[in-house]
mmCIF file of C-alpha atoms in Angstrom:
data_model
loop_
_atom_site.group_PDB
_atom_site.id
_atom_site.type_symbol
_atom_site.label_atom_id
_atom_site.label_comp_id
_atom_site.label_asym_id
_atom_site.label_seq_id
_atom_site.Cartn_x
_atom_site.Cartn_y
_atom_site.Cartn_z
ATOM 1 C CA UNK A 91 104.826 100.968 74.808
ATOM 2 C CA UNK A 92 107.534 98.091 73.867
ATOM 3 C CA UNK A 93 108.642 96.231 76.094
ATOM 4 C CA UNK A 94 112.280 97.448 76.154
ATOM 5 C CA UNK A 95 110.543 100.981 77.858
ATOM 6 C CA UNK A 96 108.091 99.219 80.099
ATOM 7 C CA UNK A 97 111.524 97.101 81.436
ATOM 8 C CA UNK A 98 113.169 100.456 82.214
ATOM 9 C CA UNK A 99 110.785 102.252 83.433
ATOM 10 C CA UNK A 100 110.395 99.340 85.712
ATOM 11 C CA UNK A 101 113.547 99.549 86.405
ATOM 12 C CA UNK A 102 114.084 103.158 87.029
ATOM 13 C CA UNK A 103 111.234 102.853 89.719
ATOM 14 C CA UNK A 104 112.981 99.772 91.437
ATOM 15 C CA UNK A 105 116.567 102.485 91.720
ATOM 16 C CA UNK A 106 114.153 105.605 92.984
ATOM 17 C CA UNK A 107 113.030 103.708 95.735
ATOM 18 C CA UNK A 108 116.852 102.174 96.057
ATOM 19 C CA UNK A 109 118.060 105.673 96.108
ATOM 20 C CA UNK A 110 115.755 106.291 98.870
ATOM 21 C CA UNK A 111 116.397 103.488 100.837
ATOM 22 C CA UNK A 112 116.376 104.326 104.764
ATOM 23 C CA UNK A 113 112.680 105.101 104.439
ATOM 24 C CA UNK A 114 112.148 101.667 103.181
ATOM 25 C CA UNK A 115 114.166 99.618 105.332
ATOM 26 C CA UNK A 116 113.022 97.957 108.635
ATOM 27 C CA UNK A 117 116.580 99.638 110.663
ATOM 28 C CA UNK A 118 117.063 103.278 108.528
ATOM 29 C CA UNK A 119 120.285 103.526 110.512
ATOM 30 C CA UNK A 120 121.699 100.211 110.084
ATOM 31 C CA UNK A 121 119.913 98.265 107.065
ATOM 32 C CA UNK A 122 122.237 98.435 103.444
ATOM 33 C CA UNK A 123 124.334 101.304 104.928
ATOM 34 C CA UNK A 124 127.759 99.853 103.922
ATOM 35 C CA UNK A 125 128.386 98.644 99.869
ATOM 36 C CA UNK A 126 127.451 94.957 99.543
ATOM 37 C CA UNK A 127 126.809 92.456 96.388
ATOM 38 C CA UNK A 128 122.766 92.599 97.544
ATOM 39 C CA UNK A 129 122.361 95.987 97.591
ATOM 40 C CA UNK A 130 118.496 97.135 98.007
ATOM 41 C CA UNK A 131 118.278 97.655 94.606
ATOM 42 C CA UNK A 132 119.387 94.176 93.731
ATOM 43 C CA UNK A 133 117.709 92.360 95.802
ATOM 44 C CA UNK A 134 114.699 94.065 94.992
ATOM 45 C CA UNK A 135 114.710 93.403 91.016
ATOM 46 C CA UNK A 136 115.703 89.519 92.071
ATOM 47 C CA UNK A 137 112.503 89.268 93.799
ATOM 48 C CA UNK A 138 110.179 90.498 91.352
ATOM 49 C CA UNK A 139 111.955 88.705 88.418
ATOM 50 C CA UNK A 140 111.631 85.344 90.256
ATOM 51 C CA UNK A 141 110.501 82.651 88.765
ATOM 52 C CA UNK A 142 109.821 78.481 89.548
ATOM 53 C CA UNK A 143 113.390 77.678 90.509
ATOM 54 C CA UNK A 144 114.449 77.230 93.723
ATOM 55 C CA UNK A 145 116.018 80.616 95.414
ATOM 56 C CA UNK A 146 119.626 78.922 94.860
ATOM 57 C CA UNK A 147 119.051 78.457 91.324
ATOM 58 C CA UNK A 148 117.254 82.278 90.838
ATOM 59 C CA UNK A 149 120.222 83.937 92.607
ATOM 60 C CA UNK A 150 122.201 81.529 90.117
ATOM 61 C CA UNK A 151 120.448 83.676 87.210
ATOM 62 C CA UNK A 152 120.177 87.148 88.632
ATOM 63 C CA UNK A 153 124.285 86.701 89.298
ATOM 64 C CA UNK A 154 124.581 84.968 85.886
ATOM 65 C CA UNK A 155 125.777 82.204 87.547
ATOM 66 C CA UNK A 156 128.994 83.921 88.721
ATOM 67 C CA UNK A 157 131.356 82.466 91.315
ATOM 68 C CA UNK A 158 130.317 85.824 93.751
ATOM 69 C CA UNK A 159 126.803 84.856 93.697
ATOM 70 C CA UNK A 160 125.414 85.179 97.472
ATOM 71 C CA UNK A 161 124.077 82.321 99.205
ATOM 72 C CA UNK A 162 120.644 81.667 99.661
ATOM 73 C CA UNK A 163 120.964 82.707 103.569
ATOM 74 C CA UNK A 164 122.641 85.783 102.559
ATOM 75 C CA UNK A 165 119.971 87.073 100.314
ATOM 76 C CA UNK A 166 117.118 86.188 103.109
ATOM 77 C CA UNK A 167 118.511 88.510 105.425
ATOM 78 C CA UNK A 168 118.333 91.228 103.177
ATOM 79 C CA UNK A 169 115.250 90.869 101.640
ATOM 80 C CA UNK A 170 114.313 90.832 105.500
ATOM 81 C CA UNK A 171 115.376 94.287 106.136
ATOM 82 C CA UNK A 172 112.977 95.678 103.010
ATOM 83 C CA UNK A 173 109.415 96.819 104.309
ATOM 84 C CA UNK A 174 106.169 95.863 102.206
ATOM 85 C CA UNK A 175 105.976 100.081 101.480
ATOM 86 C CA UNK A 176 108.954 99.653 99.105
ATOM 87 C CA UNK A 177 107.250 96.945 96.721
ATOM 88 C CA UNK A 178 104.012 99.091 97.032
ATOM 89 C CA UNK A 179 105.476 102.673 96.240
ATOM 90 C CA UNK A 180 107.425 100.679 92.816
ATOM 91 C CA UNK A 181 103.923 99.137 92.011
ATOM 92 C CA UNK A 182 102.067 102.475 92.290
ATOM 93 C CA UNK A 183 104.955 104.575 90.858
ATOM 94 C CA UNK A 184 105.309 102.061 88.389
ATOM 95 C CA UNK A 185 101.456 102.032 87.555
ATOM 96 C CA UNK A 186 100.886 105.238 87.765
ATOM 97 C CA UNK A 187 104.061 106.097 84.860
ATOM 98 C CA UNK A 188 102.241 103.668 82.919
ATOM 99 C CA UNK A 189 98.946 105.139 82.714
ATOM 100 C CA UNK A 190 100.048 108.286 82.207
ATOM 101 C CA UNK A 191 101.631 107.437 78.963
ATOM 102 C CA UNK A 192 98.053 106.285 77.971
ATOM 103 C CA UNK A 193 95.536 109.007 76.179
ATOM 104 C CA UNK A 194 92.014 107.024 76.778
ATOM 105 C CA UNK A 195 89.126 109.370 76.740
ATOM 106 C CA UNK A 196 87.394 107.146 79.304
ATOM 107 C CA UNK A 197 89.483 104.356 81.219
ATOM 108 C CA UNK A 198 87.873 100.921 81.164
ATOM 109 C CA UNK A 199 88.266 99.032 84.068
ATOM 110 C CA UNK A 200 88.124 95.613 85.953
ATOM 111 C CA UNK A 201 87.375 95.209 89.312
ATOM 112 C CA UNK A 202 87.783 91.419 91.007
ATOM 113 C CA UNK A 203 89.219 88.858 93.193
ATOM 114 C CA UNK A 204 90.867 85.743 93.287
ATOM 115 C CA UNK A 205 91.948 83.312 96.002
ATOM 116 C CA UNK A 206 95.873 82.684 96.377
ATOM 117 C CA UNK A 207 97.008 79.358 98.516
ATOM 118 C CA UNK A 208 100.203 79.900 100.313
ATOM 119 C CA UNK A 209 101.851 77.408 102.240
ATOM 120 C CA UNK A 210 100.387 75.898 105.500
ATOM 121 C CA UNK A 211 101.555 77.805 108.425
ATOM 122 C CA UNK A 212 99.197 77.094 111.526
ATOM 123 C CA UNK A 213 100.886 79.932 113.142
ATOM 124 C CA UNK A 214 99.215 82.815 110.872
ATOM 125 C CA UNK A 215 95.564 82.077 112.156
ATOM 126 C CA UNK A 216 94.418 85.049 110.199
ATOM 127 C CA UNK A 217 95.113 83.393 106.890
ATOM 128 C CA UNK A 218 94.949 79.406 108.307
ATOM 129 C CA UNK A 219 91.897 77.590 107.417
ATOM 130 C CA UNK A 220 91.524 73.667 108.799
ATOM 131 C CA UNK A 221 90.779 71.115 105.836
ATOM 132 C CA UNK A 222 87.389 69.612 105.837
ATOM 133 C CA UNK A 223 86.132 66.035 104.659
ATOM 134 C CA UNK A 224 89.828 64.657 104.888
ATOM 135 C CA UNK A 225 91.048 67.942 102.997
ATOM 136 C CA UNK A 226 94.481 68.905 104.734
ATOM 137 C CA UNK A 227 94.742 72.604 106.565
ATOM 138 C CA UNK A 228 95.936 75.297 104.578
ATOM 139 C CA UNK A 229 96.500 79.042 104.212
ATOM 140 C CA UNK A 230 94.748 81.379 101.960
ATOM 141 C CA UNK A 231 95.153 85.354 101.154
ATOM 142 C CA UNK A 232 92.245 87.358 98.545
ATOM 143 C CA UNK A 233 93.564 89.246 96.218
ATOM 144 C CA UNK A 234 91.690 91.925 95.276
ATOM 145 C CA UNK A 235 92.861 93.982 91.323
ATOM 146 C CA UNK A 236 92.115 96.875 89.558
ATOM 147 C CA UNK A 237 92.636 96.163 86.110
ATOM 148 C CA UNK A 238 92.661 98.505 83.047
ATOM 149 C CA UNK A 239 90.883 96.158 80.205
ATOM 150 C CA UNK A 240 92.477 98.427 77.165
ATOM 151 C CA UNK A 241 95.894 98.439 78.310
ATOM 152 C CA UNK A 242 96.158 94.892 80.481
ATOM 153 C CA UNK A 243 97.886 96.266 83.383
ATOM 154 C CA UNK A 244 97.171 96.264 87.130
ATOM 155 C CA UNK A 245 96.771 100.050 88.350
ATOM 156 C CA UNK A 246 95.820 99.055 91.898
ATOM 157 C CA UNK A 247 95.919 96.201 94.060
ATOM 158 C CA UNK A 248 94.978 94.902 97.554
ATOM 159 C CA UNK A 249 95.951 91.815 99.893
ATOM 160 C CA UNK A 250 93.496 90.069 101.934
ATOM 161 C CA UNK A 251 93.845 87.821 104.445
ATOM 162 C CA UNK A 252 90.975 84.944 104.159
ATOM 163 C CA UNK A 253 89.767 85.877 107.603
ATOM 164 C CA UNK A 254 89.223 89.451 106.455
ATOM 165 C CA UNK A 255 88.524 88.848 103.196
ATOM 166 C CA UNK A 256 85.886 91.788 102.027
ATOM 167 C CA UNK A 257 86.013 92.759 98.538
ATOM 168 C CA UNK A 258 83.115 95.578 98.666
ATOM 169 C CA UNK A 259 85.920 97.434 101.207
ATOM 170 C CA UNK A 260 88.546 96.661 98.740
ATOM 171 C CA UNK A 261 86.653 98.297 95.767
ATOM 172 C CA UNK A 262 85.399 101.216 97.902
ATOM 173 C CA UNK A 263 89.226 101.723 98.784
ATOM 174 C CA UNK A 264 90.755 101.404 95.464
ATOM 175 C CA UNK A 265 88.094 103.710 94.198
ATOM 176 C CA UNK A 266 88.108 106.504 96.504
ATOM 177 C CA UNK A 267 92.322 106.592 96.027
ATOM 178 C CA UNK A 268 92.629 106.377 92.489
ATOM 179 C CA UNK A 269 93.939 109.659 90.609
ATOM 180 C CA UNK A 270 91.596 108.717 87.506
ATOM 181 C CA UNK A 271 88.889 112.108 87.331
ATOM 182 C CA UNK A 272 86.884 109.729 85.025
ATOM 183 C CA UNK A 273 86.703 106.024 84.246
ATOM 184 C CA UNK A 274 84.201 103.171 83.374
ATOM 185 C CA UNK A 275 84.472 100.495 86.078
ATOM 186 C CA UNK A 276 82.613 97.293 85.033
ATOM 187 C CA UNK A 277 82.629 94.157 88.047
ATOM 188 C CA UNK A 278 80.631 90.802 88.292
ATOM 189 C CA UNK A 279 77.304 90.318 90.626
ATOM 190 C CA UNK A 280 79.674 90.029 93.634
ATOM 191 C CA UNK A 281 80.226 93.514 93.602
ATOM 192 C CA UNK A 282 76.360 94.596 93.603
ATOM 193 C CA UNK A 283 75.623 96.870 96.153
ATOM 194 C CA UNK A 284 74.566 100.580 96.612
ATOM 195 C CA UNK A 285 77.168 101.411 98.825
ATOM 196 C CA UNK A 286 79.797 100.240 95.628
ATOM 197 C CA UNK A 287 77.853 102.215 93.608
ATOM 198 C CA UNK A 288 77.060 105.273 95.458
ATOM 199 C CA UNK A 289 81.079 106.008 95.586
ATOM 200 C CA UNK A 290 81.518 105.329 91.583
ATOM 201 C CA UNK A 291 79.192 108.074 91.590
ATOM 202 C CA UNK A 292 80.564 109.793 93.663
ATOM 203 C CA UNK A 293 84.050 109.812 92.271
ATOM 204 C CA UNK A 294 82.533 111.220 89.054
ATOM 205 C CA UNK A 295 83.238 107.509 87.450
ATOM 206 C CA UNK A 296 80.635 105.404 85.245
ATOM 207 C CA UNK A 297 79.515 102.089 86.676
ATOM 208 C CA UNK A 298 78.979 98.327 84.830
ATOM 209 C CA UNK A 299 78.004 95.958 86.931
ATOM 210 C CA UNK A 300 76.303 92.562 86.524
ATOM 211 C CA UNK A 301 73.464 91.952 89.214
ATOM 212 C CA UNK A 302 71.356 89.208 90.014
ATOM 213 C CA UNK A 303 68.326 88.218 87.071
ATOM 214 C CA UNK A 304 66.464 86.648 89.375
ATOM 215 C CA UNK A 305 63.831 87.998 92.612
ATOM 216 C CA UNK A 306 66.915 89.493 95.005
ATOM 217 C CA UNK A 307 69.447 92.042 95.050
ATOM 218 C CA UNK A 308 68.892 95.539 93.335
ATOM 219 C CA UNK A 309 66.060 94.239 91.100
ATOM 220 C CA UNK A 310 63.816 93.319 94.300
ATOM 221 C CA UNK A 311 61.169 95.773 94.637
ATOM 222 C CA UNK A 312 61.426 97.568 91.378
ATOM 223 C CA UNK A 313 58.584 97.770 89.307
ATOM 224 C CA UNK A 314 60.036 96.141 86.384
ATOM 225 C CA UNK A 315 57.750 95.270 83.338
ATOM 226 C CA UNK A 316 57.286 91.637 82.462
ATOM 227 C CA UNK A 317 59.337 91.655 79.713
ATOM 228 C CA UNK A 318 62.962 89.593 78.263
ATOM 229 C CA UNK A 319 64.469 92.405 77.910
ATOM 230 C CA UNK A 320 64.238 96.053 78.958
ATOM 231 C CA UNK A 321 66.475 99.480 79.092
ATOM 232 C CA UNK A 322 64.558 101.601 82.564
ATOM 233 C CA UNK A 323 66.380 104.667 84.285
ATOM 234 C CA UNK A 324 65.920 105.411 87.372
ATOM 235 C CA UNK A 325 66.567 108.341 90.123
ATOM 236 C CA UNK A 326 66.315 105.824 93.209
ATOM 237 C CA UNK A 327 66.383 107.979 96.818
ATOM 238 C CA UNK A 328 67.626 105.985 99.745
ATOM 239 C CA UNK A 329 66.927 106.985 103.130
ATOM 240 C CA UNK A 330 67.296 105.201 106.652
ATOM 241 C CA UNK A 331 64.864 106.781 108.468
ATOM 242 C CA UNK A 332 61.202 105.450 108.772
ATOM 243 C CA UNK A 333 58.777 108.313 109.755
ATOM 244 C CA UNK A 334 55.385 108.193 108.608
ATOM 245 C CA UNK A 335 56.165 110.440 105.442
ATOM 246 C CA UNK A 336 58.868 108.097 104.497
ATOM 247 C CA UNK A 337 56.848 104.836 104.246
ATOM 248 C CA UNK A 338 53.997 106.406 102.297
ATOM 249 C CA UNK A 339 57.269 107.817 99.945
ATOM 250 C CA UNK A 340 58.587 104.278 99.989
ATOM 251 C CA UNK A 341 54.854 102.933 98.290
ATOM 252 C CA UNK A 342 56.692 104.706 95.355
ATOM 253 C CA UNK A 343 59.076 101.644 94.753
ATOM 254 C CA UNK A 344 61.012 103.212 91.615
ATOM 255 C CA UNK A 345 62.044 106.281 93.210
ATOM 256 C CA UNK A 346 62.811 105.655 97.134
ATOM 257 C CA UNK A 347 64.276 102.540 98.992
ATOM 258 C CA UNK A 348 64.939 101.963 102.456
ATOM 259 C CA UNK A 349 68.646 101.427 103.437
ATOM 260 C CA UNK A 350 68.487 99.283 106.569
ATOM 261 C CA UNK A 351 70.530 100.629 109.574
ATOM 262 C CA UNK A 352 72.828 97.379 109.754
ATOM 263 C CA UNK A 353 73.218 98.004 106.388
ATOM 264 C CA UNK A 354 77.018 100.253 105.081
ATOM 265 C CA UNK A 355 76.265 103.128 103.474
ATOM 266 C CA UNK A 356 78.505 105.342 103.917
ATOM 267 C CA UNK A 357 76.188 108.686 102.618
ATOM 268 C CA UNK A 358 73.728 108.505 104.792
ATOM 269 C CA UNK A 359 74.321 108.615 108.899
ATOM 270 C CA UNK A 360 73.574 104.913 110.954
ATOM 271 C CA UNK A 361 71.102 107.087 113.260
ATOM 272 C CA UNK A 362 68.296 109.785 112.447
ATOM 273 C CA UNK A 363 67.445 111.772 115.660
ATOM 274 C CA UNK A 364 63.392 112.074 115.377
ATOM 275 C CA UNK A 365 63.573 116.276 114.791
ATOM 276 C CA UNK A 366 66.426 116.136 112.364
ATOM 277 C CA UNK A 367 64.904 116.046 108.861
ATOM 278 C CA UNK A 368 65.056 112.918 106.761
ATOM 279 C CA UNK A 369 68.158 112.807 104.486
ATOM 280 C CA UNK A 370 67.928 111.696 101.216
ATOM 281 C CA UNK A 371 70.131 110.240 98.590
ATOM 282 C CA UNK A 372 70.244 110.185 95.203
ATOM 283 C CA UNK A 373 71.397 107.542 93.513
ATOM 284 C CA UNK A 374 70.773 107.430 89.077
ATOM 285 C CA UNK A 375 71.226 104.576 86.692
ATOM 286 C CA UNK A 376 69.728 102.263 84.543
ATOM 287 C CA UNK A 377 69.019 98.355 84.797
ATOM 288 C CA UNK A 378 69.229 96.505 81.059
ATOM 289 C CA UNK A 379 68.673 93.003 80.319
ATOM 290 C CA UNK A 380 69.263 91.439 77.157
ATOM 291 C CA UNK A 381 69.241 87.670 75.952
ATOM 292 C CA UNK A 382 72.823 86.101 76.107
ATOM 293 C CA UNK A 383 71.340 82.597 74.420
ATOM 294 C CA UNK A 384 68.526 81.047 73.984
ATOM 295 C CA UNK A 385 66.536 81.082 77.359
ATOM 296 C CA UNK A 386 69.646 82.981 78.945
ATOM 297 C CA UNK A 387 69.270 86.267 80.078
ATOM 298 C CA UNK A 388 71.310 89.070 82.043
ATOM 299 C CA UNK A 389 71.387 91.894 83.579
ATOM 300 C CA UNK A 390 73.109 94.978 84.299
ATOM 301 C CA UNK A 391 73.305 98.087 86.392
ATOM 302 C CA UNK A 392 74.537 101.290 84.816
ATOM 303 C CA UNK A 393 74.866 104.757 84.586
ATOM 304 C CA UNK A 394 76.241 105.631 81.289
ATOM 305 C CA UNK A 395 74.003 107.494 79.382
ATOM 306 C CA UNK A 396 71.444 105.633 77.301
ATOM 307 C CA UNK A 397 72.150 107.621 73.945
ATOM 308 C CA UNK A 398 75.732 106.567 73.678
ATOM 309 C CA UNK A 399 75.361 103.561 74.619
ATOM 310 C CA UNK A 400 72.432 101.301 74.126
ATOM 311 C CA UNK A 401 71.470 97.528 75.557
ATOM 312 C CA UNK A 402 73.614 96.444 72.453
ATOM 313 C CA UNK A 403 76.788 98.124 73.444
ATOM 314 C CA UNK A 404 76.268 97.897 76.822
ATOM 315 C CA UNK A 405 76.857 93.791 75.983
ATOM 316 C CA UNK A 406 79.677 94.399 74.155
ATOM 317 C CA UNK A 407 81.543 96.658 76.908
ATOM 318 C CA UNK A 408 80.656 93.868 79.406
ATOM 319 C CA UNK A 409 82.109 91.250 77.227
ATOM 320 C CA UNK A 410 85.057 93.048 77.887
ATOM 321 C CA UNK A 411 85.144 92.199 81.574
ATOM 322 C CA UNK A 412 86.664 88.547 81.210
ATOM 323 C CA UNK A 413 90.008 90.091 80.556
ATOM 324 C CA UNK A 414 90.561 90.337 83.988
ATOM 325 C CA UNK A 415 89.945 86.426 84.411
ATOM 326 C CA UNK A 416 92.072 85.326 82.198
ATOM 327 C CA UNK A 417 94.832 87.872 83.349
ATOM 328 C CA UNK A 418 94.729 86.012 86.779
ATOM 329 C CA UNK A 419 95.201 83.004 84.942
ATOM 330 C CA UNK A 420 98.596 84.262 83.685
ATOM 331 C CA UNK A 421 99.272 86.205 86.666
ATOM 332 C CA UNK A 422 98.988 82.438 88.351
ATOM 333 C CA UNK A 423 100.321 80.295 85.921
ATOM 334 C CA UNK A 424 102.501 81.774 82.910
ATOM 335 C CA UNK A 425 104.160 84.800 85.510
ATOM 336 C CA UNK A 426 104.507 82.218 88.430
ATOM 337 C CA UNK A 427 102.676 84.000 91.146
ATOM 338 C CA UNK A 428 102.072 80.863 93.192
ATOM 339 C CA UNK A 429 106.373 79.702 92.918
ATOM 340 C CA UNK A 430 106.587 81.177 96.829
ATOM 341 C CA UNK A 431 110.416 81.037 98.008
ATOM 342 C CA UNK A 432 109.453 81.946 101.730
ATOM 343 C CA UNK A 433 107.408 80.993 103.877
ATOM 344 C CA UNK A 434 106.777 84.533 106.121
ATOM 345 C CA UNK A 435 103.780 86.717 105.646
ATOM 346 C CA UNK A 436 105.306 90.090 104.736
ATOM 347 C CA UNK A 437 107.534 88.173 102.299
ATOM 348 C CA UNK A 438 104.149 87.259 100.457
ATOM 349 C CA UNK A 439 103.204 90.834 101.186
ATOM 350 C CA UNK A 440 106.806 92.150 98.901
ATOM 351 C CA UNK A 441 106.017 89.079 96.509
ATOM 352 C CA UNK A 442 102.610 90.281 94.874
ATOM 353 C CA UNK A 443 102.893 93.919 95.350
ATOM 354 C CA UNK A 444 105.013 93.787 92.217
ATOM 355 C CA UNK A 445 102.052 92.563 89.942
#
């Protein structure tokens, strides 16, 4: 799409939520109900086309420097009367117009996070981390992106305060609401963990993920030949309960595991009552390692069938995964994500639901 369509489709998202504006404003009754220069729907397209200047100098551009442009003041009290849902139903109905312009047999995404400072506010303890070894205090939110690798867009996003930071919930969340019947979702060794996968699977989606090479993680307690590299499916059964069936099951390493009870997993219930029978489940894939250099080797979790795609595209698809890196890079640096012209949370909040 060029970039003339993807500005007005922008656009005509930023005047369907304007249209609509008591159910995004903080006073339906009393918020942009009379005809001013800021209406909702400019103040709205000022904020996401923000850049590095200072707000005087932006409101000089968005007004092209005309002698009506609004003060500074003027504009904060109307950006304070727009909640966070507006900027997330133009980033969703935005996204979502996107992808559906796109005809991709199978979606390949990105899933990750990335650390954002904002500036120090000791006030917002859930975000406000003390400086250590003469560092000064500061204040930190996660963001946490789902990025489609073939087009370069963001179809979902969620902010994290550092305090609740948790990007398995994240990735469970934005993969249980996505609208995608089928995608490829590839993440890093962060992002290892049955429950993760268990709700790819669930969602009918194809899982990539990097995992740990070494004696931990998924890989612990596999039989796994002694080998550099290897392609192995398996049909792994995980169960919490521990009767005296179970454990002589569990000698049979490649096809049950024990899920620990302080362990999440959402598939399986926290407590087995001793008649209930034991519930299983079923989780498939494959584990591949392959050399990356000399003495380098990794290795990855999958369940995309080994026919269509062997150890030697499975590295290539995974090569594919640094695209969401360097996308946070520009998201940062070349877009400006870290210019803040406020210093109040749900300002933040409107700021980077427009990415």
């Amino acid at each position: 799409m060029k970039p003339q369509m993807v500005k007005k489709l922008l656009m005509s998202q930023i005047k369907t939520i304007a249209d609509n504006a008591k159910s995004f404003c903080i006073d339906s009754e009393r918020n942009f109900s009379r005809k001013r220069k800021l209406s909702m729907e400019k103040v709205i397209t000022g904020i996401i086309g923000m850049g590095s200047g200072s707000l005087t100098n932006e409101l000089l551009d968005l007004f092209n420097d005309s002698s009506e442009t609004p003060t500074a003041s003027a504009f904060c009290q109307q950006r304070s009367k727009i909640t966070v849902e507006a900027f997330e139903a133009i980033f969703r109905l935005f996204s979502k117009k996107l992808c559906d312009s796109f005809d991709d047999q199978l979606p390949i995404l990105a899933i990750d996070g990335s650390k954002i400072q904002i500036p120090t506010n000791p006030d917002d303890v859930d975000s406000y981390l003390p400086g250590t070894n003469g560092q000064k205090p500061y204040n930190l939110l996660h963001l946490n992106a789902l990025y489609n690798l073939q087009h370069q867009i963001y179809q979902d996003a969620i902010i994290q305060k550092s305090k609740y930071a948790n990007e398995h919930l994240a990735l469970v969340e934005m993969v249980d609401r996505s609208l995608l019947d089928s995608a490829l979702l590839m993440a890093d060794r962060g992002y290892e963990s049955y429950n993760n996968l268990a709700h790819i699977q669930e969602k009918g989606w194809y899982f990539l993920f990097r995992i740990k090479d070494g004696k931990c993680g998924i890989k612990q307690g596999l039989s796994l030949p002694n080998e550099d590299s290897y392609d192995i499916g398996f049909e792994l059964n995980l169960t919490r309960k521990q009767t005296n069936k179970v454990k002589e099951l569990l000698k049979d390493k490649n096809h049950y595991r024990l899920i620990p009870n302080n362990a999440i997993f959402d598939y399986l219930p926290n407590k087995n009552r001793k008649g209930e029978p034991t519930k299983f489940y079923k989780l498939s894939f494959r584990i591949v390692r392959f050399p990356l250099s000399e003495g380098s080797y990794e290795t990855i979790i999958t369940n995309l069938p080994n026919n269509k795609y062997p150890p030697e595209k499975i590295k290539k698809l995974y090569a594919l995964r640094w695209g969401i890196e360097t996308s946070f890079r520009d998201l940062k640096y070349t877009m400006g994500m870290l210019d803040f012209h406020t210093k109040k949370w749900n300002a933040y909040s409107r700021n980077y639901m427009h990415i």
